[in-house]
């Protein structure tokens, strides 16, 4: 849906309202297939805390967190097998969204799938585990809404808040790539396609 309104949320960051809406049922079917092989799970931080969102991955590598810290690796630690491959529907949408924002030739090698239920959130953090910060990040929101917090390059910079709804796509790049960001604890809600859950697909070139 290339007619979606594009809102600038940073010098190099764009919110594409409803960009993924028409693809949502296909994306959700592909998520089902991925989670049947690599289930959603609560990862733990180096310090032993459980993350509030459940996660899994598809693609050549996957993002993991455990007592050894954060990293990308080629095997799912639950099975020691390769992560499920990235579905064509995912890749096509991510490339199309990046192109819409003039990020040409974006070829992600990982999609991190986050699943939030009401009251789950994600504290302010930077994404620094990837090799090449010149590559953008594309994120797709499905299901119940969430408030995205978009801070600055310092943790203490006051974040702006944006509502991310079903079908919204955000593209981050350039000087915004290392900005602090997070997700406010979700409010109780229901979506016909996902129930009480919000999925976020995050496409990156990690390695
Ligand atoms: C902004 N996920 O998985 S969208 C994450 O909705 C993460 O699940 C959130 O932050 C979510 O790391 C937010 C993805 C996102 C990813 C990288 C960014 C937003 C970003 C890098 C810079 C600025
Ligand atoms: Fe992040």
Short mmCIF file of C-alpha atoms and ligand atoms in Angstrom, two decimals:
data_model
loop_
_atom_site.label_atom_id
_atom_site.label_comp_id
_atom_site.label_asym_id
_atom_site.label_seq_id
_atom_site.Cartn_x
_atom_site.Cartn_y
_atom_site.Cartn_z
CA UNK A 1 0.00 0.00 0.00
CA UNK A 2 2.23 2.81 -1.26
CA UNK A 3 -0.45 5.46 -0.69
CA UNK A 4 0.05 5.39 3.10
CA UNK A 5 0.74 8.80 4.59
CA UNK A 6 4.39 9.16 5.61
CA UNK A 7 5.14 11.11 8.79
CA UNK A 8 8.64 12.22 9.65
CA UNK A 9 9.42 11.37 13.27
CA UNK A 10 13.13 12.22 13.03
CA UNK A 11 15.57 13.59 10.49
CA UNK A 12 16.05 10.08 9.11
CA UNK A 13 13.00 8.28 10.50
CA UNK A 14 9.52 7.79 9.09
CA UNK A 15 6.18 6.45 10.30
CA UNK A 16 4.15 4.85 7.49
CA UNK A 17 0.61 4.63 8.86
CA UNK A 18 -1.15 1.43 7.79
CA UNK A 19 1.57 0.49 5.28
CA UNK A 20 1.34 -3.23 6.19
CA UNK A 21 -2.43 -3.46 6.71
CA UNK A 22 -3.20 -5.25 3.44
CA UNK A 23 -0.48 -7.85 4.16
CA UNK A 24 -1.37 -8.42 7.82
CA UNK A 25 -3.15 -11.77 7.47
CA UNK A 26 -0.28 -13.16 5.36
CA UNK A 27 2.29 -11.89 7.86
CA UNK A 28 0.38 -13.44 10.77
CA UNK A 29 0.14 -16.80 8.96
CA UNK A 30 3.92 -16.69 8.43
CA UNK A 31 4.46 -15.81 12.12
CA UNK A 32 2.43 -18.93 13.04
CA UNK A 33 4.65 -21.06 10.85
CA UNK A 34 7.84 -19.57 12.33
CA UNK A 35 6.69 -20.00 15.93
CA UNK A 36 5.74 -23.64 15.26
CA UNK A 37 9.48 -24.24 14.63
CA UNK A 38 11.10 -21.62 16.89
CA UNK A 39 8.55 -20.83 19.62
CA UNK A 40 8.15 -17.46 21.27
CA UNK A 41 10.02 -17.39 24.60
CA UNK A 42 11.00 -15.00 27.37
CA UNK A 43 14.74 -14.40 27.09
CA UNK A 44 16.74 -13.38 30.13
CA UNK A 45 19.22 -10.55 30.53
CA UNK A 46 22.84 -11.03 31.55
CA UNK A 47 21.73 -10.14 35.08
CA UNK A 48 19.09 -12.89 35.07
CA UNK A 49 15.92 -10.81 34.62
CA UNK A 50 13.17 -12.08 32.29
CA UNK A 51 12.26 -9.72 29.46
CA UNK A 52 8.60 -8.74 29.41
CA UNK A 53 8.11 -9.36 25.68
CA UNK A 54 8.36 -12.87 24.24
CA UNK A 55 10.70 -13.24 21.28
CA UNK A 56 11.76 -15.42 18.40
CA UNK A 57 13.58 -14.85 15.10
CA UNK A 58 13.72 -15.82 11.47
CA UNK A 59 16.51 -15.28 8.98
CA UNK A 60 20.20 -16.21 8.70
CA UNK A 61 20.82 -15.14 12.30
CA UNK A 62 18.71 -14.39 15.35
CA UNK A 63 19.04 -12.00 18.28
CA UNK A 64 19.44 -13.73 21.63
CA UNK A 65 20.00 -12.69 25.23
CA UNK A 66 21.13 -14.91 28.10
CA UNK A 67 23.64 -15.01 30.97
CA UNK A 68 26.39 -14.33 28.41
CA UNK A 69 24.74 -11.12 27.18
CA UNK A 70 23.23 -9.93 23.88
CA UNK A 71 24.34 -11.22 20.48
CA UNK A 72 23.25 -12.54 17.08
CA UNK A 73 23.73 -16.23 16.40
CA UNK A 74 22.87 -18.66 13.60
CA UNK A 75 21.19 -21.29 15.84
CA UNK A 76 18.06 -21.12 17.95
CA UNK A 77 19.34 -21.98 21.45
CA UNK A 78 16.12 -23.93 22.19
CA UNK A 79 16.80 -26.45 19.40
CA UNK A 80 20.41 -25.80 18.35
CA UNK A 81 18.99 -25.75 14.80
CA UNK A 82 19.07 -22.90 12.30
CA UNK A 83 16.37 -20.24 12.72
CA UNK A 84 13.42 -20.58 10.30
CA UNK A 85 14.18 -18.84 7.02
CA UNK A 86 12.77 -15.39 6.37
CA UNK A 87 9.43 -15.67 4.54
CA UNK A 88 9.19 -13.93 1.17
CA UNK A 89 6.25 -11.87 2.49
CA UNK A 90 8.48 -10.42 5.25
CA UNK A 91 11.39 -9.61 2.95
CA UNK A 92 9.22 -8.00 0.28
CA UNK A 93 7.43 -5.76 2.79
CA UNK A 94 10.66 -4.68 4.54
CA UNK A 95 12.36 -3.80 1.26
CA UNK A 96 9.30 -1.91 0.02
CA UNK A 97 9.06 0.12 3.23
CA UNK A 98 12.78 0.97 3.19
CA UNK A 99 12.55 2.02 -0.46
CA UNK A 100 9.55 4.24 0.31
CA UNK A 101 11.91 6.14 2.63
CA UNK A 102 14.76 6.25 0.06
CA UNK A 103 16.80 3.52 1.73
CA UNK A 104 17.67 1.52 -1.39
CA UNK A 105 19.06 -2.04 -1.46
CA UNK A 106 18.07 -2.89 2.12
CA UNK A 107 18.53 -6.65 2.50
CA UNK A 108 17.84 -7.66 6.12
CA UNK A 109 19.37 -10.91 7.38
CA UNK A 110 17.21 -11.14 10.50
CA UNK A 111 13.68 -10.45 11.63
CA UNK A 112 13.26 -10.32 15.40
CA UNK A 113 9.65 -11.07 16.35
CA UNK A 114 8.52 -9.49 19.63
CA UNK A 115 5.19 -10.42 21.20
CA UNK A 116 3.73 -8.15 23.89
CA UNK A 117 0.71 -8.89 26.06
CA UNK A 118 -0.98 -6.19 28.16
CA UNK A 119 1.38 -4.66 30.79
CA UNK A 120 4.51 -5.80 28.93
CA UNK A 121 6.81 -3.07 27.64
CA UNK A 122 10.45 -2.46 26.76
CA UNK A 123 12.66 0.00 28.61
CA UNK A 124 14.66 2.73 26.85
CA UNK A 125 17.66 1.22 25.08
CA UNK A 126 19.86 1.55 21.99
CA UNK A 127 20.22 -1.13 19.30
CA UNK A 128 23.98 -1.59 19.13
CA UNK A 129 24.46 -5.29 18.45
CA UNK A 130 24.52 -4.92 14.65
CA UNK A 131 27.74 -4.53 12.64
CA UNK A 132 26.75 -1.71 10.28
CA UNK A 133 24.84 1.27 11.70
CA UNK A 134 24.52 2.84 8.24
CA UNK A 135 21.79 0.25 7.47
CA UNK A 136 18.24 1.22 8.43
CA UNK A 137 15.86 -0.72 10.66
CA UNK A 138 12.28 -1.45 9.60
CA UNK A 139 9.61 -2.32 12.15
CA UNK A 140 6.07 -3.58 11.58
CA UNK A 141 3.36 -3.41 14.26
CA UNK A 142 0.48 -5.92 14.27
CA UNK A 143 -2.38 -6.36 16.72
CA UNK A 144 -3.15 -4.20 19.73
CA UNK A 145 -1.66 -0.68 19.86
CA UNK A 146 1.42 0.46 21.78
CA UNK A 147 3.08 3.76 22.61
CA UNK A 148 6.56 3.98 21.10
CA UNK A 149 9.04 6.22 22.95
CA UNK A 150 11.64 7.88 20.75
CA UNK A 151 14.44 9.52 22.69
CA UNK A 152 17.74 11.08 21.74
CA UNK A 153 21.35 9.97 21.65
CA UNK A 154 21.62 10.30 25.43
CA UNK A 155 19.51 8.24 27.81
CA UNK A 156 18.53 11.45 29.62
CA UNK A 157 17.02 13.06 26.48
CA UNK A 158 13.24 13.34 26.91
CA UNK A 159 11.51 10.93 24.48
CA UNK A 160 8.68 11.79 22.09
CA UNK A 161 5.70 9.40 22.17
CA UNK A 162 4.00 7.89 19.10
CA UNK A 163 1.05 5.55 18.96
CA UNK A 164 1.83 2.49 16.83
CA UNK A 165 -1.27 0.70 15.57
CA UNK A 166 -1.99 -2.44 13.58
CA UNK A 167 -0.34 -2.18 10.17
CA UNK A 168 1.97 0.72 11.00
CA UNK A 169 5.53 0.52 9.73
CA UNK A 170 8.45 2.61 11.00
CA UNK A 171 11.78 3.07 9.25
CA UNK A 172 14.81 4.33 11.18
CA UNK A 173 18.21 5.21 9.77
CA UNK A 174 21.09 7.63 9.47
CA UNK A 175 21.70 9.71 12.55
CA UNK A 176 18.55 8.33 14.22
CA UNK A 177 19.84 4.77 14.19
CA UNK A 178 21.41 5.00 17.64
CA UNK A 179 18.67 6.97 19.36
CA UNK A 180 17.30 5.56 22.60
CA UNK A 181 13.84 4.05 22.22
CA UNK A 182 11.35 1.87 24.06
CA UNK A 183 7.75 0.70 24.38
CA UNK A 184 5.43 1.84 27.19
CA UNK A 185 3.65 -0.96 29.05
CA UNK A 186 0.70 -1.93 26.86
CA UNK A 187 -2.86 -1.31 27.94
CA UNK A 188 -5.39 -4.12 27.92
CA UNK A 189 -6.96 -4.30 24.46
CA UNK A 190 -8.25 -6.79 21.91
CA UNK A 191 -7.59 -7.10 18.19
CA UNK A 192 -9.63 -9.43 16.00
CA UNK A 193 -6.52 -10.87 14.28
CA UNK A 194 -4.20 -11.29 17.31
CA UNK A 195 -6.37 -11.35 20.45
CA UNK A 196 -4.62 -9.57 23.34
CA UNK A 197 -1.21 -9.57 21.67
CA UNK A 198 0.92 -7.03 19.84
CA UNK A 199 3.52 -8.39 17.45
CA UNK A 200 6.44 -6.30 16.34
CA UNK A 201 8.60 -7.45 13.46
CA UNK A 202 12.01 -5.76 13.43
CA UNK A 203 14.10 -6.16 10.28
CA UNK A 204 17.83 -5.59 10.48
CA UNK A 205 21.06 -6.30 8.68
CA UNK A 206 22.97 -7.65 11.65
CA UNK A 207 26.06 -9.32 10.27
C1 LIG B 1 14.36 3.17 16.95
N1 LIG B 1 11.50 -3.11 19.55
O1 LIG B 1 13.37 -5.05 19.41
S1 LIG B 1 10.37 -1.00 17.25
C2 LIG B 1 13.76 -3.90 19.69
O2 LIG B 1 8.14 -2.32 19.19
C3 LIG B 1 12.78 -2.81 19.84
O3 LIG B 1 9.13 -4.14 19.71
C4 LIG B 1 10.42 -2.19 19.76
O4 LIG B 1 13.14 -1.74 20.20
C5 LIG B 1 9.13 -2.92 19.52
O5 LIG B 1 14.96 -3.63 19.85
C6 LIG B 1 10.52 -0.92 19.00
C7 LIG B 1 11.99 -1.28 16.67
C8 LIG B 1 13.13 -0.33 16.73
C9 LIG B 1 14.29 -0.94 16.50
C10 LIG B 1 15.45 -0.22 16.43
C11 LIG B 1 15.48 1.16 16.56
C12 LIG B 1 13.13 1.03 16.89
C13 LIG B 1 14.31 1.80 16.80
C14 LIG B 1 16.69 1.89 16.47
C15 LIG B 1 16.71 3.24 16.60
C16 LIG B 1 15.54 3.89 16.84
FE1 LIG B 2 15.32 -1.62 20.05
#
